[in-house]
PDB file of C-alpha atoms in Angstrom:
ATOM      1  CA  UNK A  29      26.827 -20.878 -14.384  1.00 47.00           C
ATOM      2  CA  UNK A  30      23.432 -20.390 -16.007  1.00 50.00           C
ATOM      3  CA  UNK A  31      20.840 -18.403 -13.824  1.00 53.00           C
ATOM      4  CA  UNK A  32      17.890 -19.820 -12.315  1.00 50.00           C
ATOM      5  CA  UNK A  33      14.874 -19.579 -14.454  1.00 50.00           C
ATOM      6  CA  UNK A  34      12.504 -16.708 -13.673  1.00 52.00           C
ATOM      7  CA  UNK A  35       8.920 -17.907 -11.887  1.00 52.00           C
ATOM      8  CA  UNK A  36       6.155 -17.923 -14.140  1.00 52.00           C
ATOM      9  CA  UNK A  37       3.992 -18.142 -11.405  1.00 52.00           C
ATOM     10  CA  UNK A  38       1.030 -15.345 -11.258  1.00 54.00           C
ATOM     11  CA  UNK A  39       2.176 -12.383  -9.135  1.00 69.00           C
ATOM     12  CA  UNK A  40      -1.080 -10.384  -7.314  1.00 76.00           C
ATOM     13  CA  UNK A  41      -1.090  -7.743  -5.248  1.00 78.00           C
ATOM     14  CA  UNK A  42      -4.094  -6.500  -3.448  1.00 83.00           C
ATOM     15  CA  UNK A  43      -4.079  -2.854  -3.619  1.00 84.00           C
ATOM     16  CA  UNK A  44      -6.583  -2.099  -0.807  1.00 84.00           C
ATOM     17  CA  UNK A  45      -7.732  -4.901   1.814  1.00 84.00           C
ATOM     18  CA  UNK A  46      -8.273  -4.503   5.780  1.00 85.00           C
ATOM     19  CA  UNK A  47      -8.622  -7.525   8.056  1.00 89.00           C
ATOM     20  CA  UNK A  48     -11.510  -7.531  10.078  1.00 88.00           C
ATOM     21  CA  UNK A  49     -10.204  -7.307  13.541  1.00 88.00           C
ATOM     22  CA  UNK A  50      -8.852  -3.969  12.638  1.00 87.00           C
ATOM     23  CA  UNK A  51     -12.128  -2.206  13.155  1.00 88.00           C
ATOM     24  CA  UNK A  52     -16.069  -3.074  14.056  1.00 87.00           C
ATOM     25  CA  UNK A  53     -16.820  -1.255  10.279  1.00 85.00           C
ATOM     26  CA  UNK A  54     -14.776  -4.191   8.990  1.00 85.00           C
ATOM     27  CA  UNK A  55     -16.697  -6.975  10.959  1.00 86.00           C
ATOM     28  CA  UNK A  56     -14.669  -7.356  14.048  1.00 86.00           C
ATOM     29  CA  UNK A  57     -17.091  -8.279  16.652  1.00 89.00           C
ATOM     30  CA  UNK A  58     -19.912 -11.413  15.580  1.00 92.00           C
ATOM     31  CA  UNK A  59     -23.303 -10.611  16.041  1.00 91.00           C
ATOM     32  CA  UNK A  60     -22.457  -6.525  15.905  1.00 92.00           C
ATOM     33  CA  UNK A  61     -24.267  -4.126  13.600  1.00 92.00           C
ATOM     34  CA  UNK A  62     -20.571  -3.737  12.236  1.00 88.00           C
ATOM     35  CA  UNK A  63     -21.111  -7.549  11.271  1.00 89.00           C
ATOM     36  CA  UNK A  64     -24.341  -6.895   9.633  1.00 91.00           C
ATOM     37  CA  UNK A  65     -23.178  -4.105   7.729  1.00 86.00           C
ATOM     38  CA  UNK A  66     -19.786  -5.720   6.290  1.00 85.00           C
ATOM     39  CA  UNK A  67     -22.290  -8.666   5.094  1.00 89.00           C
ATOM     40  CA  UNK A  68     -24.838  -6.544   3.632  1.00 86.00           C
ATOM     41  CA  UNK A  69     -21.954  -4.855   1.637  1.00 81.00           C
ATOM     42  CA  UNK A  70     -20.657  -7.876   0.437  1.00 80.00           C
ATOM     43  CA  UNK A  71     -23.662  -8.712  -1.085  1.00 84.00           C
ATOM     44  CA  UNK A  72     -24.043  -5.099  -2.748  1.00 80.00           C
ATOM     45  CA  UNK A  73     -20.729  -5.093  -3.997  1.00 73.00           C
ATOM     46  CA  UNK A  74     -21.287  -8.285  -5.700  1.00 72.00           C
ATOM     47  CA  UNK A  75     -18.915 -10.882  -4.081  1.00 73.00           C
ATOM     48  CA  UNK A  76     -18.845 -14.620  -4.581  1.00 73.00           C
ATOM     49  CA  UNK A  77     -19.772 -17.198  -2.336  1.00 80.00           C
ATOM     50  CA  UNK A  78     -20.131 -16.785   1.484  1.00 84.00           C
ATOM     51  CA  UNK A  79     -21.029 -13.337   2.268  1.00 85.00           C
ATOM     52  CA  UNK A  80     -19.082 -13.557   6.056  1.00 85.00           C
ATOM     53  CA  UNK A  81     -16.073 -14.861   4.324  1.00 83.00           C
ATOM     54  CA  UNK A  82     -14.477 -12.232   6.411  1.00 84.00           C
ATOM     55  CA  UNK A  83     -14.569 -14.022   9.432  1.00 85.00           C
ATOM     56  CA  UNK A  84     -11.882 -16.008   8.742  1.00 86.00           C
ATOM     57  CA  UNK A  85      -9.649 -12.469   9.310  1.00 86.00           C
ATOM     58  CA  UNK A  86     -10.668 -12.111  12.641  1.00 89.00           C
ATOM     59  CA  UNK A  87      -7.141 -13.063  13.946  1.00 91.00           C
ATOM     60  CA  UNK A  88      -3.936 -12.108  12.621  1.00 90.00           C
ATOM     61  CA  UNK A  89      -2.961 -15.631  11.756  1.00 91.00           C
ATOM     62  CA  UNK A  90      -6.287 -15.714  10.132  1.00 90.00           C
ATOM     63  CA  UNK A  91      -5.788 -12.773   8.184  1.00 91.00           C
ATOM     64  CA  UNK A  92      -2.238 -13.537   6.985  1.00 90.00           C
ATOM     65  CA  UNK A  93      -3.617 -17.203   6.108  1.00 89.00           C
ATOM     66  CA  UNK A  94      -6.209 -15.605   3.899  1.00 87.00           C
ATOM     67  CA  UNK A  95      -3.187 -13.591   2.059  1.00 88.00           C
ATOM     68  CA  UNK A  96      -1.352 -16.631   1.585  1.00 88.00           C
ATOM     69  CA  UNK A  97      -4.278 -18.500   0.822  1.00 86.00           C
ATOM     70  CA  UNK A  98      -5.077 -16.586  -2.238  1.00 82.00           C
ATOM     71  CA  UNK A  99      -1.815 -16.594  -3.764  1.00 83.00           C
ATOM     72  CA  UNK A 100      -1.147 -12.872  -3.257  1.00 83.00           C
ATOM     73  CA  UNK A 101       2.379 -11.334  -3.446  1.00 84.00           C
ATOM     74  CA  UNK A 102       1.475  -8.573  -1.520  1.00 86.00           C
ATOM     75  CA  UNK A 103      -1.831  -7.136   0.467  1.00 88.00           C
ATOM     76  CA  UNK A 104      -1.801  -3.456   0.743  1.00 91.00           C
ATOM     77  CA  UNK A 105      -3.450  -2.517   4.338  1.00 93.00           C
ATOM     78  CA  UNK A 106      -4.579   1.255   4.642  1.00 94.00           C
ATOM     79  CA  UNK A 107      -4.950   3.236   7.664  1.00 95.00           C
ATOM     80  CA  UNK A 108      -7.622   5.960   7.872  1.00 95.00           C
ATOM     81  CA  UNK A 109      -8.040   9.655   9.441  1.00 97.00           C
ATOM     82  CA  UNK A 110     -11.345  11.153   9.215  1.00 95.00           C
ATOM     83  CA  UNK A 111     -13.612  12.424  12.373  1.00 95.00           C
ATOM     84  CA  UNK A 112     -15.814   9.347  11.899  1.00 92.00           C
ATOM     85  CA  UNK A 113     -12.882   6.409  11.544  1.00 93.00           C
ATOM     86  CA  UNK A 114      -9.567   6.719  12.810  1.00 95.00           C
ATOM     87  CA  UNK A 115      -7.325   3.297  12.037  1.00 95.00           C
ATOM     88  CA  UNK A 116      -3.951   4.827  13.452  1.00 96.00           C
ATOM     89  CA  UNK A 117      -0.222   4.661  11.841  1.00 98.00           C
ATOM     90  CA  UNK A 118       0.716   2.495  14.848  1.00 98.00           C
ATOM     91  CA  UNK A 119      -2.194   0.086  14.299  1.00 96.00           C
ATOM     92  CA  UNK A 120      -1.257  -0.392  10.656  1.00 96.00           C
ATOM     93  CA  UNK A 121       2.586  -0.675  11.355  1.00 97.00           C
ATOM     94  CA  UNK A 122       1.689  -3.433  13.791  1.00 96.00           C
ATOM     95  CA  UNK A 123      -0.053  -5.356  11.309  1.00 95.00           C
ATOM     96  CA  UNK A 124       2.541  -4.996   8.722  1.00 95.00           C
ATOM     97  CA  UNK A 125       5.450  -5.564  10.404  1.00 95.00           C
ATOM     98  CA  UNK A 126       7.678  -8.573  10.167  1.00 94.00           C
ATOM     99  CA  UNK A 127       5.475  -9.874   7.266  1.00 94.00           C
ATOM    100  CA  UNK A 128       7.268  -9.135   3.933  1.00 91.00           C
ATOM    101  CA  UNK A 129       3.587  -9.871   1.760  1.00 91.00           C
ATOM    102  CA  UNK A 130       2.260  -7.097   3.517  1.00 93.00           C
ATOM    103  CA  UNK A 131       2.477  -3.358   2.628  1.00 93.00           C
ATOM    104  CA  UNK A 132       1.079  -0.562   5.078  1.00 95.00           C
ATOM    105  CA  UNK A 133      -0.469   2.749   4.035  1.00 95.00           C
ATOM    106  CA  UNK A 134      -0.730   5.452   6.921  1.00 97.00           C
ATOM    107  CA  UNK A 135      -3.050   8.095   7.096  1.00 98.00           C
ATOM    108  CA  UNK A 136      -3.324  11.854   8.236  1.00 98.00           C
ATOM    109  CA  UNK A 137      -6.004  14.724   8.785  1.00 98.00           C
ATOM    110  CA  UNK A 138      -4.542  18.008   8.132  1.00 98.00           C
ATOM    111  CA  UNK A 139      -7.583  19.643   9.305  1.00 97.00           C
ATOM    112  CA  UNK A 140      -8.148  17.522  12.302  1.00 96.00           C
ATOM    113  CA  UNK A 141      -4.655  17.616  13.497  1.00 97.00           C
ATOM    114  CA  UNK A 142      -3.427  20.810  12.360  1.00 97.00           C
ATOM    115  CA  UNK A 143      -0.832  20.998   9.675  1.00 98.00           C
ATOM    116  CA  UNK A 144       2.163  20.868  11.941  1.00 98.00           C
ATOM    117  CA  UNK A 145       1.146  17.804  13.514  1.00 98.00           C
ATOM    118  CA  UNK A 146      -0.196  16.220  10.483  1.00 98.00           C
ATOM    119  CA  UNK A 147       3.155  16.653   8.270  1.00 98.00           C
ATOM    120  CA  UNK A 148       5.431  15.424  11.633  1.00 98.00           C
ATOM    121  CA  UNK A 149       3.297  12.260  11.354  1.00 98.00           C
ATOM    122  CA  UNK A 150       3.861  12.135   8.038  1.00 98.00           C
ATOM    123  CA  UNK A 151       7.559  11.817   8.451  1.00 98.00           C
ATOM    124  CA  UNK A 152       6.824   9.444  11.264  1.00 98.00           C
ATOM    125  CA  UNK A 153       5.102   7.244   9.391  1.00 98.00           C
ATOM    126  CA  UNK A 154       7.478   6.986   6.437  1.00 97.00           C
ATOM    127  CA  UNK A 155      10.550   7.680   7.979  1.00 97.00           C
ATOM    128  CA  UNK A 156      10.034   5.655  11.302  1.00 98.00           C
ATOM    129  CA  UNK A 157       7.254   3.346  10.683  1.00 98.00           C
ATOM    130  CA  UNK A 158       8.168   2.435   7.175  1.00 96.00           C
ATOM    131  CA  UNK A 159       4.947   2.802   5.431  1.00 96.00           C
ATOM    132  CA  UNK A 160       4.993   3.095   2.044  1.00 94.00           C
ATOM    133  CA  UNK A 161       2.349   6.002   1.191  1.00 95.00           C
ATOM    134  CA  UNK A 162      -0.169   8.320   2.770  1.00 97.00           C
ATOM    135  CA  UNK A 163      -3.677   8.288   2.864  1.00 97.00           C
ATOM    136  CA  UNK A 164      -6.061  11.387   2.817  1.00 98.00           C
ATOM    137  CA  UNK A 165      -9.808  11.543   2.755  1.00 97.00           C
ATOM    138  CA  UNK A 166     -10.984  15.272   1.986  1.00 97.00           C
ATOM    139  CA  UNK A 167     -14.530  14.381   1.057  1.00 96.00           C
ATOM    140  CA  UNK A 168     -15.051  12.141   4.341  1.00 95.00           C
ATOM    141  CA  UNK A 169     -13.772  15.325   6.375  1.00 95.00           C
ATOM    142  CA  UNK A 170     -16.215  17.795   8.639  1.00 93.00           C
ATOM    143  CA  UNK A 171     -16.761  19.770   6.675  1.00 94.00           C
ATOM    144  CA  UNK A 172     -15.864  17.880   3.506  1.00 96.00           C
ATOM    145  CA  UNK A 173     -13.980  19.478   1.283  1.00 97.00           C
ATOM    146  CA  UNK A 174     -12.537  18.781  -2.235  1.00 97.00           C
ATOM    147  CA  UNK A 175      -8.762  17.355  -2.863  1.00 97.00           C
ATOM    148  CA  UNK A 176      -7.266  20.650  -4.053  1.00 98.00           C
ATOM    149  CA  UNK A 177      -7.918  22.382  -0.798  1.00 98.00           C
ATOM    150  CA  UNK A 178      -5.258  24.289   0.323  1.00 97.00           C
ATOM    151  CA  UNK A 179      -5.284  22.706   3.590  1.00 98.00           C
ATOM    152  CA  UNK A 180      -3.751  19.530   2.183  1.00 98.00           C
ATOM    153  CA  UNK A 181      -1.203  20.896  -0.212  1.00 98.00           C
ATOM    154  CA  UNK A 182       1.617  20.955   2.546  1.00 98.00           C
ATOM    155  CA  UNK A 183       0.675  17.232   2.618  1.00 98.00           C
ATOM    156  CA  UNK A 184       1.239  16.694  -0.886  1.00 98.00           C
ATOM    157  CA  UNK A 185       4.312  18.448  -1.006  1.00 98.00           C
ATOM    158  CA  UNK A 186       6.194  16.438   1.750  1.00 98.00           C
ATOM    159  CA  UNK A 187       4.639  13.247   0.385  1.00 97.00           C
ATOM    160  CA  UNK A 188       6.659  14.221  -3.121  1.00 97.00           C
ATOM    161  CA  UNK A 189       9.774  15.180  -1.318  1.00 97.00           C
ATOM    162  CA  UNK A 190       9.666  11.509   0.400  1.00 97.00           C
ATOM    163  CA  UNK A 191       9.127   9.923  -2.945  1.00 95.00           C
ATOM    164  CA  UNK A 192       6.009   7.818  -1.575  1.00 95.00           C
ATOM    165  CA  UNK A 193       2.155   8.430  -3.260  1.00 94.00           C
ATOM    166  CA  UNK A 194      -0.948   9.689  -1.609  1.00 96.00           C
ATOM    167  CA  UNK A 195      -3.899   7.808  -1.858  1.00 95.00           C
ATOM    168  CA  UNK A 196      -7.424   9.835  -2.216  1.00 96.00           C
ATOM    169  CA  UNK A 197     -10.559   8.072  -1.090  1.00 93.00           C
ATOM    170  CA  UNK A 198     -13.309   8.721  -3.313  1.00 91.00           C
ATOM    171  CA  UNK A 199     -16.393   7.167  -4.697  1.00 87.00           C
ATOM    172  CA  UNK A 200     -19.757   6.247  -3.984  1.00 84.00           C
ATOM    173  CA  UNK A 201     -19.428   5.798  -0.070  1.00 85.00           C
ATOM    174  CA  UNK A 202     -18.627   9.765   0.275  1.00 90.00           C
ATOM    175  CA  UNK A 203     -21.258  11.245   2.432  1.00 90.00           C
ATOM    176  CA  UNK A 204     -21.844  14.240   0.122  1.00 92.00           C
ATOM    177  CA  UNK A 205     -21.268  13.084  -3.310  1.00 91.00           C
ATOM    178  CA  UNK A 206     -20.676  16.681  -4.552  1.00 93.00           C
ATOM    179  CA  UNK A 207     -17.048  16.041  -3.011  1.00 95.00           C
ATOM    180  CA  UNK A 208     -16.786  12.819  -5.264  1.00 94.00           C
ATOM    181  CA  UNK A 209     -15.533  14.674  -8.279  1.00 94.00           C
ATOM    182  CA  UNK A 210     -12.154  14.416  -9.935  1.00 94.00           C
ATOM    183  CA  UNK A 211     -12.009  17.493 -11.484  1.00 95.00           C
ATOM    184  CA  UNK A 212     -10.327  19.359  -8.545  1.00 96.00           C
ATOM    185  CA  UNK A 213      -7.304  16.778  -8.334  1.00 96.00           C
ATOM    186  CA  UNK A 214      -5.713  18.408 -12.096  1.00 97.00           C
ATOM    187  CA  UNK A 215      -4.923  21.405  -9.991  1.00 97.00           C
ATOM    188  CA  UNK A 216      -2.883  18.727  -7.501  1.00 98.00           C
ATOM    189  CA  UNK A 217      -1.353  16.747 -10.183  1.00 97.00           C
ATOM    190  CA  UNK A 218      -0.237  20.152 -12.076  1.00 97.00           C
ATOM    191  CA  UNK A 219       1.446  21.374  -8.836  1.00 98.00           C
ATOM    192  CA  UNK A 220       3.035  18.464  -7.826  1.00 98.00           C
ATOM    193  CA  UNK A 221       3.784  16.484 -10.844  1.00 96.00           C
ATOM    194  CA  UNK A 222       6.202  13.876  -9.474  1.00 95.00           C
ATOM    195  CA  UNK A 223       4.133  12.559  -6.707  1.00 96.00           C
ATOM    196  CA  UNK A 224       1.572   9.676  -7.607  1.00 93.00           C
ATOM    197  CA  UNK A 225      -1.976  10.204  -6.820  1.00 94.00           C
ATOM    198  CA  UNK A 226      -3.929   6.927  -6.230  1.00 91.00           C
ATOM    199  CA  UNK A 227      -7.578   7.128  -6.122  1.00 91.00           C
ATOM    200  CA  UNK A 228      -9.355   4.245  -4.492  1.00 89.00           C
ATOM    201  CA  UNK A 229     -12.668   3.330  -6.209  1.00 86.00           C
ATOM    202  CA  UNK A 230     -11.640   5.588  -9.254  1.00 85.00           C
ATOM    203  CA  UNK A 231     -14.690   8.151  -8.267  1.00 88.00           C
ATOM    204  CA  UNK A 232     -17.031   5.771  -9.148  1.00 86.00           C
ATOM    205  CA  UNK A 233     -19.862   6.601 -10.840  1.00 87.00           C
ATOM    206  CA  UNK A 234     -17.946   9.400 -12.466  1.00 89.00           C
ATOM    207  CA  UNK A 235     -15.651   7.101 -14.407  1.00 84.00           C
ATOM    208  CA  UNK A 236     -15.534   9.073 -17.779  1.00 86.00           C
ATOM    209  CA  UNK A 237     -14.417  12.091 -16.048  1.00 90.00           C
ATOM    210  CA  UNK A 238     -11.635  10.239 -14.098  1.00 89.00           C
ATOM    211  CA  UNK A 239     -10.458   8.348 -17.199  1.00 87.00           C
ATOM    212  CA  UNK A 240     -10.142  11.780 -18.898  1.00 88.00           C
ATOM    213  CA  UNK A 241      -8.053  13.364 -16.041  1.00 91.00           C
ATOM    214  CA  UNK A 242      -5.800  10.146 -15.891  1.00 87.00           C
ATOM    215  CA  UNK A 243      -5.298  10.620 -19.661  1.00 87.00           C
ATOM    216  CA  UNK A 244      -4.064  13.839 -19.084  1.00 91.00           C
ATOM    217  CA  UNK A 245      -1.855  13.578 -15.813  1.00 92.00           C
ATOM    218  CA  UNK A 246       0.585  10.901 -15.821  1.00 88.00           C
ATOM    219  CA  UNK A 247       0.923  10.457 -12.133  1.00 92.00           C
ATOM    220  CA  UNK A 248      -2.896  10.190 -11.667  1.00 91.00           C
ATOM    221  CA  UNK A 249      -3.382   6.864 -11.156  1.00 86.00           C
ATOM    222  CA  UNK A 250      -6.808   4.582 -10.149  1.00 81.00           C
ATOM    223  CA  UNK A 251      -7.839   1.187  -8.130  1.00 77.00           C
ATOM    224  CA  UNK A 252     -10.957   0.006  -9.357  1.00 65.00           C
ATOM    225  CA  UNK A 253     -13.766  -0.757  -7.481  1.00 55.00           C
ATOM    226  CA  UNK A 254     -14.378  -3.443  -4.475  1.00 50.00           C
ATOM    227  CA  UNK A 255     -13.809  -6.248  -6.832  1.00 44.00           C
ATOM    228  CA  UNK A 256     -11.591  -7.925  -9.525  1.00 39.00           C
ATOM    229  CA  UNK A 257     -12.360  -7.664 -13.217  1.00 39.00           C
ATOM    230  CA  UNK A 258     -14.982 -10.431 -14.164  1.00 38.00           C
ATOM    231  CA  UNK A 259     -14.870 -10.072 -18.172  1.00 38.00           C
ATOM    232  CA  UNK A 260     -13.501  -8.313 -21.230  1.00 39.00           C
ATOM    233  CA  UNK A 261     -14.784  -4.763 -21.914  1.00 36.00           C
ATOM    234  CA  UNK A 262     -17.507  -4.435 -24.109  1.00 36.00           C
ATOM    235  CA  UNK A 263     -19.512  -1.526 -25.991  1.00 36.00           C
ATOM    236  CA  UNK A 264     -22.712  -2.679 -23.958  1.00 35.00           C
ATOM    237  CA  UNK A 265     -21.195  -2.077 -20.412  1.00 32.00           C
ATOM    238  CA  UNK A 266     -23.324   0.334 -18.540  1.00 33.00           C
ATOM    239  CA  UNK A 267     -23.628   1.403 -14.425  1.00 31.00           C
ATOM    240  CA  UNK A 268     -26.654  -1.468 -14.960  1.00 33.00           C
ATOM    241  CA  UNK A 269     -24.612  -4.102 -15.390  1.00 32.00           C
ATOM    242  CA  UNK A 270     -22.864  -6.140 -12.632  1.00 32.00           C
ATOM    243  CA  UNK A 271     -19.316  -6.196 -13.927  1.00 30.00           C
ATOM    244  CA  UNK A 272     -19.780  -2.408 -14.432  1.00 30.00           C
ATOM    245  CA  UNK A 273     -20.922  -1.669 -11.217  1.00 31.00           C
ATOM    246  CA  UNK A 274     -18.110  -3.558  -9.603  1.00 29.00           C
ATOM    247  CA  UNK A 275     -15.297  -2.954 -11.612  1.00 32.00           C
ATOM    248  CA  UNK A 276     -16.732   0.521 -13.525  1.00 32.00           C
ATOM    249  CA  UNK A 277     -13.360   1.199 -15.452  1.00 32.00           C
ATOM    250  CA  UNK A 278     -13.903  -2.223 -17.716  1.00 31.00           C
ATOM    251  CA  UNK A 279     -14.778  -0.049 -20.432  1.00 32.00           C
ATOM    252  CA  UNK A 280     -13.433   0.331 -23.965  1.00 31.00           C
ATOM    253  CA  UNK A 281     -12.358   4.007 -23.739  1.00 34.00           C
ATOM    254  CA  UNK A 282     -10.634   3.195 -20.613  1.00 36.00           C
ATOM    255  CA  UNK A 283      -8.234   0.394 -22.184  1.00 36.00           C
ATOM    256  CA  UNK A 284      -7.354   2.399 -25.276  1.00 36.00           C
ATOM    257  CA  UNK A 285      -6.889   5.584 -23.607  1.00 37.00           C
ATOM    258  CA  UNK A 286      -5.504   5.090 -20.097  1.00 39.00           C
ATOM    259  CA  UNK A 287      -4.817   1.323 -19.902  1.00 39.00           C
ATOM    260  CA  UNK A 288      -1.722   2.263 -17.277  1.00 43.00           C
ATOM    261  CA  UNK A 289      -4.391   3.970 -14.688  1.00 45.00           C
ATOM    262  CA  UNK A 290      -5.772   0.697 -13.985  1.00 47.00           C
ATOM    263  CA  UNK A 291      -5.038  -1.477 -10.310  1.00 54.00           C
ATOM    264  CA  UNK A 292      -7.084  -3.898  -8.555  1.00 50.00           C
ATOM    265  CA  UNK A 293      -8.240  -4.463  -5.158  1.00 51.00           C
ATOM    266  CA  UNK A 294     -10.234  -6.938  -3.116  1.00 56.00           C
ATOM    267  CA  UNK A 295     -11.729  -4.133  -1.087  1.00 53.00           C
ATOM    268  CA  UNK A 296     -11.097  -7.073   1.779  1.00 52.00           C
ATOM    269  CA  UNK A 297     -13.242  -7.112   3.776  1.00 53.00           C
ATOM    270  CA  UNK A 298     -15.591  -6.520   1.491  1.00 48.00           C
ATOM    271  CA  UNK A 299     -14.476  -9.080  -1.629  1.00 50.00           C
ATOM    272  CA  UNK A 300     -12.499 -12.242  -0.486  1.00 50.00           C
ATOM    273  CA  UNK A 301      -9.150 -11.663  -1.640  1.00 47.00           C
ATOM    274  CA  UNK A 302      -8.764 -15.034  -3.491  1.00 47.00           C
ATOM    275  CA  UNK A 303     -11.058 -13.265  -5.950  1.00 46.00           C
ATOM    276  CA  UNK A 304      -8.299 -11.546  -7.480  1.00 44.00           C
ATOM    277  CA  UNK A 305      -6.200 -14.953  -8.142  1.00 44.00           C
ATOM    278  CA  UNK A 306      -9.431 -16.954  -9.303  1.00 44.00           C
ATOM    279  CA  UNK A 307      -9.712 -14.267 -11.946  1.00 45.00           C
ATOM    280  CA  UNK A 308      -6.288 -14.286 -13.463  1.00 42.00           C
ATOM    281  CA  UNK A 309      -7.081 -15.028 -17.128  1.00 41.00           C
ATOM    282  CA  UNK A 310      -9.032 -11.591 -17.128  1.00 38.00           C
ATOM    283  CA  UNK A 311      -6.543  -9.890 -14.998  1.00 42.00           C
ATOM    284  CA  UNK A 312      -3.643 -11.001 -17.860  1.00 43.00           C
ATOM    285  CA  UNK A 313      -5.983  -9.544 -20.518  1.00 39.00           C
ATOM    286  CA  UNK A 314      -6.164  -6.547 -18.551  1.00 37.00           C
ATOM    287  CA  UNK A 315      -2.519  -5.858 -18.087  1.00 40.00           C
ATOM    288  CA  UNK A 316      -1.705  -6.885 -21.651  1.00 41.00           C
ATOM    289  CA  UNK A 317      -3.494  -3.769 -22.501  1.00 36.00           C
ATOM    290  CA  UNK A 318      -1.606  -2.029 -20.024  1.00 35.00           C
ATOM    291  CA  UNK A 319       1.963  -1.425 -21.122  1.00 32.00           C
ATOM    292  CA  UNK A 320       2.856   0.871 -18.443  1.00 33.00           C
ATOM    293  CA  UNK A 321       1.771   0.576 -14.837  1.00 31.00           C
ATOM    294  CA  UNK A 322       3.413   3.704 -12.934  1.00 32.00           C
ATOM    295  CA  UNK A 323       6.592   2.301 -11.478  1.00 32.00           C
ATOM    296  CA  UNK A 324       5.678   4.280  -8.063  1.00 31.00           C
ATOM    297  CA  UNK A 325       2.771   2.385  -7.591  1.00 31.00           C
ATOM    298  CA  UNK A 326       4.718  -0.795  -6.529  1.00 31.00           C
ATOM    299  CA  UNK A 327       1.908  -2.392  -4.970  1.00 32.00           C
ATOM    300  CA  UNK A 328      -0.495  -2.065  -8.282  1.00 33.00           C
ATOM    301  CA  UNK A 329      -1.257  -4.977 -10.313  1.00 31.00           C
ATOM    302  CA  UNK A 330       2.004  -5.302 -12.648  1.00 27.00           C
ATOM    303  CA  UNK A 331       4.124  -8.559 -12.424  1.00 26.00           C
ATOM    304  CA  UNK A 332       1.120 -10.878 -13.447  1.00 23.00           C
TER     305      UNK A 332
END
């Protein structure tokens, strides 16, 4: 009996999205400052169409309908633990539990929680809650820190032992841009060579440094900014061009030197998840150039 033919349907995995009902920052409450901020950010990152598309995800059923309607194979829902915002791991677990298309990422802050409590929470998040990785946000701490601060090394060590990736929040929303620097991650990559280190927003606008880091260390991966790619790379690409502002890794050097570093998020609720599936021809172009997406980054764009 011959095997069933393999499906040729596109397989899209959104690396970073959060439903609006998760927090006011994502537009949970109608008419609130959070809704205004969410709409402004949507316009700022160049989202297509309605800047209030996220209101459809103000309920769990609405969020799932958006994910399924966009044709996503998976959507990665990310926790957060910072002095300014806490999205508890139990909340992330409750969102993704029972939904095969949703993947949860937990979060800790060893400075806020203390080392022992943070490590215990990492163990619980992975082993008990079944979350697929751990988010750290050193640049959003109080005070802000670099990722190679000694406070985070026990978390890296435990994540490496557990076989899960660590996700770092980076990019232009860092409260102090001096801490949006990829260079300190080199020491982490050296110390923990079996730990996948995934940088949300790819340290934009420090793109060239980020590319150099990823070229040097196989265990460093990046998620581009909050949109799907919009066109093929151009020698004339610059930060003033919209396609480079929202997907800044789309430069010739990125594709020729470290195509395996690229993965794509919607940044939901900042960009409609459907943008990823609408841009499949361009995404396929990028993935043809990417011969090896890191296997530990299971929620990457591999599998188109």
